Coordinates of C-alpha atoms and ligand atoms in Angstrom, one line a residue:
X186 CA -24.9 70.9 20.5
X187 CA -23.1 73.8 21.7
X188 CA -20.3 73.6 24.0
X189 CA -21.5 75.4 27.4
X190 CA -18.8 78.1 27.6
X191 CA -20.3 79.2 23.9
X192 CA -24.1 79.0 24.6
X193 CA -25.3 82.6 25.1
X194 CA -26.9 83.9 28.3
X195 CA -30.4 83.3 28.7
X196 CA -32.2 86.4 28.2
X197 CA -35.0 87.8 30.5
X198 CA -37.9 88.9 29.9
X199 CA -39.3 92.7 30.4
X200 CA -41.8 94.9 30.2
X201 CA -41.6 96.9 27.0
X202 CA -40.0 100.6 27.4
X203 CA -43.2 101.9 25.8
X204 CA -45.7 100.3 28.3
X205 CA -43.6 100.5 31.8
X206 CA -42.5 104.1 31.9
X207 CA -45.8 105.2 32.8
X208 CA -46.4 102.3 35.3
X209 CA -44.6 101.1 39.3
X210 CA -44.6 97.7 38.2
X211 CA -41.5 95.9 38.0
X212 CA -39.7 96.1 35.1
X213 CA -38.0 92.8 34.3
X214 CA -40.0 90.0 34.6
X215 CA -37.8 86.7 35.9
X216 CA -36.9 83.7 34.6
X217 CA -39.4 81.1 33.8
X218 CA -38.9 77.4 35.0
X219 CA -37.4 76.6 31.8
X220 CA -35.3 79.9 30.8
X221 CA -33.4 79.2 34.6
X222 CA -32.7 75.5 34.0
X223 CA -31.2 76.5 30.4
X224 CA -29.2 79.0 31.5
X225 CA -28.1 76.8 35.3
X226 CA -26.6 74.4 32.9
X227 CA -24.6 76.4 30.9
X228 CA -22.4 76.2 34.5
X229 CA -19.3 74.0 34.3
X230 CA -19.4 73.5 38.0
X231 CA -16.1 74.2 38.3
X232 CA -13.5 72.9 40.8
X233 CA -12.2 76.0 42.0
X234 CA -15.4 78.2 41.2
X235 CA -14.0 82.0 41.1
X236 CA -17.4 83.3 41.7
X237 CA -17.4 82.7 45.1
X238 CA -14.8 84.9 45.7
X239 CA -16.5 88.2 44.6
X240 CA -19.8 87.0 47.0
X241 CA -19.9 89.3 50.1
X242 CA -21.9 87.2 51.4
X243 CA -20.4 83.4 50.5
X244 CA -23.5 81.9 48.4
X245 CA -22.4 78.5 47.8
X246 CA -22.9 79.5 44.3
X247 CA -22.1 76.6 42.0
X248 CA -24.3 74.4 44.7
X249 CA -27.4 76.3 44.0
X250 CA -26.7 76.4 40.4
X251 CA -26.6 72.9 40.4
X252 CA -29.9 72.4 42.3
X253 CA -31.8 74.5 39.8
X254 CA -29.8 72.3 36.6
X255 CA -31.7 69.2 38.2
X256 CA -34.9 71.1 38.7
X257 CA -34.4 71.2 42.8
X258 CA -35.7 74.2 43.3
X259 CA -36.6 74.6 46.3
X260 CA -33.2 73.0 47.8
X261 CA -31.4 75.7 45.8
X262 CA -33.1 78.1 47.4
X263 CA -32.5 76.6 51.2
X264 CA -28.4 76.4 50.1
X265 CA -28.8 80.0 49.4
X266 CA -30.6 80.6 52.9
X267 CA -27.9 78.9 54.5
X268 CA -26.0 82.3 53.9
X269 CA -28.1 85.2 52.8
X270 CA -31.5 85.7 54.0
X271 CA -32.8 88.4 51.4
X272 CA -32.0 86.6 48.1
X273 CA -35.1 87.9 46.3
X274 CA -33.6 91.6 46.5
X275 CA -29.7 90.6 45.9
X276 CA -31.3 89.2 42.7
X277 CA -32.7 91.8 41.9
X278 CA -30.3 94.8 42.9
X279 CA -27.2 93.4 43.8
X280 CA -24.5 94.9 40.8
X281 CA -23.5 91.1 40.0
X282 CA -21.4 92.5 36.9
X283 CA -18.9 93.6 39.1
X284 CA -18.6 90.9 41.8
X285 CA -19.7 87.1 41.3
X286 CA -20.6 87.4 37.1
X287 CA -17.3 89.3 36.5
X288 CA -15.2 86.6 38.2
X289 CA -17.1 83.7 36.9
X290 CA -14.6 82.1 34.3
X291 CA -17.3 81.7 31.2
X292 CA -16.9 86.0 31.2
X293 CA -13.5 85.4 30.0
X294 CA -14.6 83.9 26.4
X295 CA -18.2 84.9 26.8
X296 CA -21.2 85.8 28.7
X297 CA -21.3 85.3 32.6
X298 CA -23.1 82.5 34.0
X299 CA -26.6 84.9 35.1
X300 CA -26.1 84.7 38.7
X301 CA -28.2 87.1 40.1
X302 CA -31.1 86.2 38.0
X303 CA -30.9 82.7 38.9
X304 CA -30.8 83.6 42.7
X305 CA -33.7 85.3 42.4
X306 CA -35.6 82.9 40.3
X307 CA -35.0 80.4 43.4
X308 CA -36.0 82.2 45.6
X309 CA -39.5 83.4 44.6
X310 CA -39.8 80.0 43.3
X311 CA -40.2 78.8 46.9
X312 CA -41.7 81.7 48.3
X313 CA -44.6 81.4 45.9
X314 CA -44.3 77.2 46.6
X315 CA -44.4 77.4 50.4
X316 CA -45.5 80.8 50.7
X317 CA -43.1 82.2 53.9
X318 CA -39.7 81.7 54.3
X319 CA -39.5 81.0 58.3
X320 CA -35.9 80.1 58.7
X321 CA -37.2 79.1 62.7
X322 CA -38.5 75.8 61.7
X323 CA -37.3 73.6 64.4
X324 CA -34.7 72.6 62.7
X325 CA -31.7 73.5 64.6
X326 CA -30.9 76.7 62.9
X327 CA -31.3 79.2 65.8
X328 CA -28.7 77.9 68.8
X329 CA -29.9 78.1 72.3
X330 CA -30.7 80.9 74.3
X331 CA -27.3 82.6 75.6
X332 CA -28.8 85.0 77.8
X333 CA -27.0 87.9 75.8
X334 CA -29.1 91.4 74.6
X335 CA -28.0 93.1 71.3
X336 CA -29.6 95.9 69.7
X337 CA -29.3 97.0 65.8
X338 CA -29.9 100.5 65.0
X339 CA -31.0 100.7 61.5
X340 CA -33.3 98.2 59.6
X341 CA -31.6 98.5 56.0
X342 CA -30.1 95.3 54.4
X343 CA -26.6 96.5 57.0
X344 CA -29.1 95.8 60.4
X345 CA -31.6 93.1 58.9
X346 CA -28.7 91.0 58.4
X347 CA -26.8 91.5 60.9
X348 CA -29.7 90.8 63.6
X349 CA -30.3 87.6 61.5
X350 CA -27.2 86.2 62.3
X351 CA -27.1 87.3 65.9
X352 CA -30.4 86.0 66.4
X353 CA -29.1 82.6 64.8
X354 CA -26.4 82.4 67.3
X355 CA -28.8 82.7 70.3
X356 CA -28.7 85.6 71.0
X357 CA -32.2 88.4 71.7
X358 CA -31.8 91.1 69.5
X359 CA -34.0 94.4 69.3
X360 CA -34.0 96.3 65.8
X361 CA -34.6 99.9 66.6
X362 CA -35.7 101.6 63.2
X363 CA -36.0 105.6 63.1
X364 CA -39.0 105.4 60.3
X365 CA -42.1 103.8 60.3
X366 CA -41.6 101.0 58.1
X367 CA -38.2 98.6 58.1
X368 CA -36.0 98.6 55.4
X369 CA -33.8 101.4 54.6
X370 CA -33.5 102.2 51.5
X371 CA -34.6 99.3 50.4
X372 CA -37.8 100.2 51.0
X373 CA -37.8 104.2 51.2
X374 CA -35.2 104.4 48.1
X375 CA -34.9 102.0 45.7
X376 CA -38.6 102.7 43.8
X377 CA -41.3 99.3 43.3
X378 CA -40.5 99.0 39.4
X379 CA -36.9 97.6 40.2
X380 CA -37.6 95.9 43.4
X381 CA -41.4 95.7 44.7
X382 CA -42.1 96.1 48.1
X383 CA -44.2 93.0 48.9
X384 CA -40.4 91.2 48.1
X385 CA -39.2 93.7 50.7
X386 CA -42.1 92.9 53.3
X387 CA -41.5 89.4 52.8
X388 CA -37.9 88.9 52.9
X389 CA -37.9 91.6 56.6
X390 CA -40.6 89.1 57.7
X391 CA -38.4 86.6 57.4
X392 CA -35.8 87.6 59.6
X393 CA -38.5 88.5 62.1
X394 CA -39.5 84.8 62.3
X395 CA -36.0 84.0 63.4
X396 CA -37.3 85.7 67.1
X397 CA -36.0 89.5 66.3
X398 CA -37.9 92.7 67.8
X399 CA -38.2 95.6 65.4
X400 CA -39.5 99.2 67.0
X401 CA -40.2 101.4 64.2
X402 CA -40.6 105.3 64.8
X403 CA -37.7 104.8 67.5
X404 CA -34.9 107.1 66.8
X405 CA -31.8 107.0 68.9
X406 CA -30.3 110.7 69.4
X407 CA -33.8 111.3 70.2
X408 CA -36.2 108.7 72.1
X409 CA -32.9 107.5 73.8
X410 CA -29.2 108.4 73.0
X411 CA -26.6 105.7 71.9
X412 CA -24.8 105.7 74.9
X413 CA -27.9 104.7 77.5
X414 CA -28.2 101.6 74.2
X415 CA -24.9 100.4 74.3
X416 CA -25.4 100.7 78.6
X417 CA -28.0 98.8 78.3
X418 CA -27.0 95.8 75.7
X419 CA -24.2 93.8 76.1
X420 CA -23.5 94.4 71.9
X421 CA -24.6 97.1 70.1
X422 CA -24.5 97.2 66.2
X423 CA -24.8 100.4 64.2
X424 CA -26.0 100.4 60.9
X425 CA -27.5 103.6 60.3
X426 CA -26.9 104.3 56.6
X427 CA -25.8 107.5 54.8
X428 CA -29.1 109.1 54.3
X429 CA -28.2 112.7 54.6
X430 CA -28.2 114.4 51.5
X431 CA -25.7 116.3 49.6
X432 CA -26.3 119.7 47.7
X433 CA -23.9 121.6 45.5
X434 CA -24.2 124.6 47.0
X435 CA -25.3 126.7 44.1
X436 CA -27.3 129.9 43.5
X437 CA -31.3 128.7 43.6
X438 CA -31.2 124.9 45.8
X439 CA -33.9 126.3 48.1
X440 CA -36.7 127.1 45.3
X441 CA -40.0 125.1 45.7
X442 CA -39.4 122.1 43.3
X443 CA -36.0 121.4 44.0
X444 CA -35.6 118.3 45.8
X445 CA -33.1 116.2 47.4
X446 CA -33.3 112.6 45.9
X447 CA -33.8 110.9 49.0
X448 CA -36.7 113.5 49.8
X449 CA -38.0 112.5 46.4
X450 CA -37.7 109.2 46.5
X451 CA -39.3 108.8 50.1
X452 CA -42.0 110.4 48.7
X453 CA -42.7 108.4 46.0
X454 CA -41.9 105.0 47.6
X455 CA -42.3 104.9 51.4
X456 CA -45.3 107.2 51.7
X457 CA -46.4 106.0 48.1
X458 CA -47.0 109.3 45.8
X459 CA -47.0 106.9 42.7
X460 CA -50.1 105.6 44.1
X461 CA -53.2 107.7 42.7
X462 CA -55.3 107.9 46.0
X463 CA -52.0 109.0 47.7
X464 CA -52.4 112.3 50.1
X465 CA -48.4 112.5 49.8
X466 CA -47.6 116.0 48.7
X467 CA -45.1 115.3 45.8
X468 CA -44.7 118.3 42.8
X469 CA -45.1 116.1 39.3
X470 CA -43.4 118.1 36.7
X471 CA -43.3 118.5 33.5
X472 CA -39.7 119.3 32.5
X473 CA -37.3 117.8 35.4
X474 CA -33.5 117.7 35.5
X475 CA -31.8 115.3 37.6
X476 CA -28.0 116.2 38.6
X477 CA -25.8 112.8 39.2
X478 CA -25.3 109.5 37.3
X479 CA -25.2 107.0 40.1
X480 CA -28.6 104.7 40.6
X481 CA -29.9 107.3 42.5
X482 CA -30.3 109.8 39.9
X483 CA -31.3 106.8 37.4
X484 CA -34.3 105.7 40.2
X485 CA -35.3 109.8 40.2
X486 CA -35.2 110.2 37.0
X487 CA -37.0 107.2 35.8
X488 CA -39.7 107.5 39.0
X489 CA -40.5 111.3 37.5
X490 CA -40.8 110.1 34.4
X491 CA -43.5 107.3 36.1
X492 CA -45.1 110.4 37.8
X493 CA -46.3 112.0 34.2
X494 CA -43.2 114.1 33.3
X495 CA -42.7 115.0 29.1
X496 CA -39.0 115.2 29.3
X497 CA -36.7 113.9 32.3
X498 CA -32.9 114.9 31.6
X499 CA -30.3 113.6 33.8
X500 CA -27.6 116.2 34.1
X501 CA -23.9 115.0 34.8
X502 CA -20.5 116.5 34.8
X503 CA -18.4 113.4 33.5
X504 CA -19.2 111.0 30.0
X505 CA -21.1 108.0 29.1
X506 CA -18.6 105.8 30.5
X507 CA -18.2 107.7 33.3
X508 CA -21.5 107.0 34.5
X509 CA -21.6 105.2 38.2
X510 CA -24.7 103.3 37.9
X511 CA -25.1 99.8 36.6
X512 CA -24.9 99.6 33.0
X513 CA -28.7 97.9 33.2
X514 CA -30.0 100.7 34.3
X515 CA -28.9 103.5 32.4
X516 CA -30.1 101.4 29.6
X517 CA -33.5 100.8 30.6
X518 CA -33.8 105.0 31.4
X519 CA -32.7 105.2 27.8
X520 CA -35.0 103.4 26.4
X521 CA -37.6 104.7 28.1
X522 CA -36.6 107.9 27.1
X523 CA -34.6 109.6 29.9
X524 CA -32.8 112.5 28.2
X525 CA -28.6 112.3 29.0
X526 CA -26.4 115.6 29.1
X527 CA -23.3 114.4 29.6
X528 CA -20.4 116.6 30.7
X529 CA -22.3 118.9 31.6
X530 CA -23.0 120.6 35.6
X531 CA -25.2 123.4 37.0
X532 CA -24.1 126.5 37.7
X533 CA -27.2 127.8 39.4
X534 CA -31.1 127.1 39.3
X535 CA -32.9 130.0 38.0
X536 CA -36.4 131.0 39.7
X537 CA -39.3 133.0 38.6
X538 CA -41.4 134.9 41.2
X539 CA -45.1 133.9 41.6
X540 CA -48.0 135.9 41.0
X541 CA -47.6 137.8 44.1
X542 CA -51.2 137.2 46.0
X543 CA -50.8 135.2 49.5
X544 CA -51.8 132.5 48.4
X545 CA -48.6 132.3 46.0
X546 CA -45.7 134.5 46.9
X547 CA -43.1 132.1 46.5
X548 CA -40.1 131.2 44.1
X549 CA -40.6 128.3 41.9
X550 CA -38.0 126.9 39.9
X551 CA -38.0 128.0 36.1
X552 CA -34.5 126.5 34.7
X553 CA -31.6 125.5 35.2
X554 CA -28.0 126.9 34.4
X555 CA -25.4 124.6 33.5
X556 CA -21.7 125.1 31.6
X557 CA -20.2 122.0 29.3
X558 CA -17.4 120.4 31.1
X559 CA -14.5 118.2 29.4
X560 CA -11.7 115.7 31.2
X561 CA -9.0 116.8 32.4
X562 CA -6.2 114.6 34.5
X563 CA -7.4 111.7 36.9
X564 CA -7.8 112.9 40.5
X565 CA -7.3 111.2 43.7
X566 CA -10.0 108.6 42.7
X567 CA -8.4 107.5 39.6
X568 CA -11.3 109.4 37.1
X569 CA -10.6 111.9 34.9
X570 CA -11.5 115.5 36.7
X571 CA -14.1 117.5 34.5
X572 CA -13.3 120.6 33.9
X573 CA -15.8 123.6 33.2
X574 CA -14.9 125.3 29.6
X575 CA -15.6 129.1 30.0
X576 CA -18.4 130.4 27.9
X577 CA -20.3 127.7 27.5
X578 CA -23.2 128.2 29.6
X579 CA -26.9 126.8 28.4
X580 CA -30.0 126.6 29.8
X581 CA -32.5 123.7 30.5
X582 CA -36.1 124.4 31.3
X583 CA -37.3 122.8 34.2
X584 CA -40.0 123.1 37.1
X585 CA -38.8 120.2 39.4
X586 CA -34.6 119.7 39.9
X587 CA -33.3 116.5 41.9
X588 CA -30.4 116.9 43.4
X589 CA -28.5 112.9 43.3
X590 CA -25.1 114.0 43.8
X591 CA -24.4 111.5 47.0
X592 CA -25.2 111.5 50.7
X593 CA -23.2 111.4 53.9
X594 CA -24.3 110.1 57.2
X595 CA -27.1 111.6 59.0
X596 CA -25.4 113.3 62.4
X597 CA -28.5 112.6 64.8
X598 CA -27.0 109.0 65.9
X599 CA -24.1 111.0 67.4
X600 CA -25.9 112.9 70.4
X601 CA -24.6 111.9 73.1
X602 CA -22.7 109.0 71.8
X603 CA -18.9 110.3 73.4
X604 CA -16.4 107.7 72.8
X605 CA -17.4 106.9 69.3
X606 CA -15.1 107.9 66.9
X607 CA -15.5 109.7 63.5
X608 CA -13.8 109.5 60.4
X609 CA -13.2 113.4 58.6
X610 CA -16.1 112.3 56.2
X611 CA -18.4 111.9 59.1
X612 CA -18.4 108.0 58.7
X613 CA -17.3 106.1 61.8
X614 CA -14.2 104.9 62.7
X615 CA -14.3 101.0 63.0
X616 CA -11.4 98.2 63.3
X617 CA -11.0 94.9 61.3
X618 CA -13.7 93.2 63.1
X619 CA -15.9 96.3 62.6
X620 CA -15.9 97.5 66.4
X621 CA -15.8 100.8 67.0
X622 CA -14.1 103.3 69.6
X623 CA -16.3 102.0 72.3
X624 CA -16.1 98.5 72.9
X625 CA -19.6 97.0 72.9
X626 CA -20.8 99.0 69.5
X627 CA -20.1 97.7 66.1
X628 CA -20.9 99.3 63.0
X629 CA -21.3 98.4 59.3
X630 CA -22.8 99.4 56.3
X631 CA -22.9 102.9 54.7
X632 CA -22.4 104.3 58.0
X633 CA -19.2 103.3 57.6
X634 CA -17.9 103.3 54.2
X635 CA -20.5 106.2 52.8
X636 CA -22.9 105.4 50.4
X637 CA -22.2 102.0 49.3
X638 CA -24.4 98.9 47.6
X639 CA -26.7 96.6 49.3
X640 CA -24.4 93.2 49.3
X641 CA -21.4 95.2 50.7
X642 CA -23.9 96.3 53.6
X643 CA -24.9 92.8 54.1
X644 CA -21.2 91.5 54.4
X645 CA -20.5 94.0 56.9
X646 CA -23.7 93.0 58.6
X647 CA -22.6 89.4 59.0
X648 CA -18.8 90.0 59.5
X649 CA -20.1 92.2 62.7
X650 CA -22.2 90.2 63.8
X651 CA -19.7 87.3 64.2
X652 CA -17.4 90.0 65.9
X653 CA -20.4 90.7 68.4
X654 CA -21.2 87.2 69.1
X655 CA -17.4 86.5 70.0
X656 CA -17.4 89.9 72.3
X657 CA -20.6 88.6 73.8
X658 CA -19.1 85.3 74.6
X659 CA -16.0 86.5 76.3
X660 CA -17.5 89.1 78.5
Ligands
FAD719 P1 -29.7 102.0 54.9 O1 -30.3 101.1 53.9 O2 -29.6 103.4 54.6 O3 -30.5 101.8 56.2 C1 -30.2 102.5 57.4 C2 -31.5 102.6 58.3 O4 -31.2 103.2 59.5 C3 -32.6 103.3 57.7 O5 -33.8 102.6 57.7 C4 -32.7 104.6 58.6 O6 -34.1 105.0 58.7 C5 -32.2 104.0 59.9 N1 -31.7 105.1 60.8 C6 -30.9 106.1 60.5 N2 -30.6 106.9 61.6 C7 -31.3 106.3 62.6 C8 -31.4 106.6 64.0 N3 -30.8 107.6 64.5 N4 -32.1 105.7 64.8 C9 -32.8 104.7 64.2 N5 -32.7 104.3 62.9 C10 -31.9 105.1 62.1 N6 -27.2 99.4 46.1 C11 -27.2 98.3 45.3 O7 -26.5 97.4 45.6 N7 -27.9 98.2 44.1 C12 -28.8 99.2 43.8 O8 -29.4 99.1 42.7 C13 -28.9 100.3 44.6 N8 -29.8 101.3 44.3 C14 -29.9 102.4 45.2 C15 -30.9 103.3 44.9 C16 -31.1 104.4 45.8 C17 -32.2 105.4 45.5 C18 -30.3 104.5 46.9 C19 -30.5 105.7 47.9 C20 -29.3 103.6 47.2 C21 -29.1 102.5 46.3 N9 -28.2 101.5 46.6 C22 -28.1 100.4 45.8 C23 -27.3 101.6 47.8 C24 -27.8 100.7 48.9 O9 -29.2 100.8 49.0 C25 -27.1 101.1 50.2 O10 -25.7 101.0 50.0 C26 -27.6 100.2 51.3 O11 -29.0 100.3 51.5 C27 -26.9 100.5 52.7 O12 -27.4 99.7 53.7 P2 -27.4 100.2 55.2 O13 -28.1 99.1 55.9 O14 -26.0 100.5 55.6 O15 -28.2 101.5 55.3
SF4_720 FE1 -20.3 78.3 37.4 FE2 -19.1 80.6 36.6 FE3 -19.0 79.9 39.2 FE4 -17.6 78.4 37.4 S1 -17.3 80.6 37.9 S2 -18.9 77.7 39.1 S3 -19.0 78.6 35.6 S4 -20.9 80.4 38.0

């Protein structure tokens, strides 16, 4: 018999590139009973387990590992409720190659124990054995009342988890969400074939059994202001996200068919163009260029690929290696045919003029402009600064372009909100317990670091809320 550390990761299984890229469903497929117990005992529970320690969230991690080894499914996934309530999407999106897997001490000699895979085998194990999730069971989880109002501003993974805790501690907490569905980006943003939404609506539902309030359609800098919130709460928590798109700034962004990602994606996900009955206006084309390399641009591409487009090319300015999303991902957009130009960057988008009746006097986008790059000397972020080489201009066809190049912060949550400080990137200003310029709001999340991933929004979430609950206690 092999010796653990040398047995190989247990693959799992997919959907073929050839059948999914013209289907929502979700790609890759899970673990079966048997596939997660192989690949649980490969751990060598170890005594000082290093993959704790890249967790943002504290999963007992060899615990639930364990569990699963001995076929207790279901108690591995109440150890991993005992610190993260939305295990089904960490699974699933959390970038475990750089935090719990790349720490795990079989990665040193081999493969990575499968962490995130077996997280989320555990936990649709039980949801599919017991159906819901509801943490408020009676048995002891959620302290007594304390008398003590927070509000959350923001329903992505930052605010769900941070209203968990609270609401854990005792205390009543209201989540006021600015769209009409909860989630973030979780649900407006990541699209169904990495992370399906009834996962979503399930793992929300489950913090809302813990006794939270969520008002949808209730955006502050509008229906009330964050100052009259934080007047009226005794804690206030901000997690608001980064969902303002960025643009380049080049000749040709405001043609019809050039979108922002985010406007995209919201589209296709949240008010569900990928459905065929869908009344969501959403431009299919035929040849579309993406500009970025983060998962963003991956999720465009691969969603207008979905939508019935020939050829998809993501367009970015640094190399392979260079790319920011997770190595998973770019693979699965090339194998499902996603063109790459690498080093590469638009110069401007090129329109044609349309046939001139009423009915179509408008600029739609024809193609887009780009110049090769190549590296020069790392910049201030440690990567090597592309460089444009003059004269070598080409053009891609296209009739859609999606812009992916980051977001910022959207500025509404800062109308009337005086005393709340802002960073020179737009983000807010926080201390080490996450407490902002005015003492009874806390903030975490993308709305403080800029755009971010889903586990770091969740540690913030739970680091604030442990802040709030301390505030709350003294005051
Ligand atoms: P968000 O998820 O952005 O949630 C903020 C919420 O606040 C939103 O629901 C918004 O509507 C609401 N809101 C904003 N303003 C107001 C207001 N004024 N009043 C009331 N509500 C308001 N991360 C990963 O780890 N893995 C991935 O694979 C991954 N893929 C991604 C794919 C896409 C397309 C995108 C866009 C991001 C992806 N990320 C991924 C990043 C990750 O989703 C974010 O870092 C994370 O969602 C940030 O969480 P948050 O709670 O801070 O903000
Ligand atoms: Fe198991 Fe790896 Fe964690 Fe050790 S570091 S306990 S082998 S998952």
């Amino acid at each position: 018999m092999l010796k653990k550390e040398k047995a190989a990761r247990v693959d799992m299984p997919q959907q073929s590139a050839d059948i999914r890229r013209s289907n929502f469903d979700e790609v890759a497929l899970g673990y079966t009973h048997e596939q997660a117990t192989l690949e649980a005992s490969r751990c060598i529970q170890c005594k000082a387990p290093r993959c704790m320690g890249g967790c943002p969230v504290n999963i007992n991690i060899p615990a639930f590992i364990h569990l699963i080894a001995e076929g207790k499914t279901t108690e591995a996934a109440e150890k991993i409720f005992e610190t993260n309530l939305l295990p089904s999407i960490c699974g699933r999106v959390c970038p475990q190659e750089t935090q719990c897997e790349e720490l795990c001490i079989l990665g040193k000699k081999g493969d990575p124990i499968a962490i995130g895979r077996l997280e989320r085998f555990a936990a649709d194990a039980y949801r599919a054995q017991v159906k819901s999730c509801r943490i408020d069971d009676g048995s002891g989880c959620v302290k007594p009342a304390t008398g003590k109002k927070a509000a959350v501003i923001g329903s992505g993974p930052a605010g769900l988890t941070a209203a968990a805790d609270l609401a854990k501690m005792g205390h009543t907490v209201t989540i006021f969400e600015s769209l009409h569905a909860p989630g973030g980006v979780l649900t407006y943003g990541i699209p169904a074939f990495r992370l399906p939404k009834d996962i979503v609506a399930a793992e929300i539902d489950d913090v809302l059994s813990l006794g939270v309030e969520m008002k949808t359609d209730y955006v502050i800098g509008r229906i009330k202001t964050l100052n009259e919130i934080a007047d009226e709460y005794d804690a206030v928590f901000l997690g608001t996200g980064a969902g303002l798109p960025n643009f380049m700034g080049i000749e040709g962004e405001n043609l019809n068919g050039v979108y922002s990602a985010n406007e995209f994606l919201t589209r296709v996900n949240l008010m569900k163009a990928y459905q065929k009955d869908a009344d969501t206006m959403i431009r299919r084309g035929r040849n579309v260029v993406v500009v970025g390399g983060g998962n963003v641009a991956m999720d465009a591409a691969r969603s207008a690929l979905r939508l019935g487009a020939s050829e998809v090319t993501i367009v970015y300015r640094r190399g392979d290696a260079e790319l920011p999303a997770r190595r998973e991902e770019i693979e699965n957009a090339k194998q499902e045919g996603i063109e790459f130009c690498l080093l590469a960057n638009p110069q401007k988008i090129i329109g044609e003029y349309g046939d001139g009746t009423p009915q179509n006097r408008r600029f739609d986008v024809k193609a887009v402009e780009c110049i090769k790059m190549e590296l020069g000397e790392p910049d201030a972020s440690g990567r090597r600064s592309p460089i444009p080489i003059n004269g070598s201009e080409f053009i891609i066809d296209a009739d859609v372009v999606i812009m992916a190049i980051g977001t910022s912060p959207n500025p509404l949550i800062f109308i009337d909100a005086a005393g709340i400080e802002q960073t020179k990137k737009g983000t807010i200003a926080v201390n080490n317990d996450l407490q902002t310029t005015r003492e009874n709001v806390f903030a975490g999340g993308d709305i403080v670091t800029g755009a971010a991933t889903v586990i770091s929004a969740m540690g913030a979430g739970k680091k604030a809320a442990k802040a709030m609950n301390d505030y709350m206690m003294k005051n």
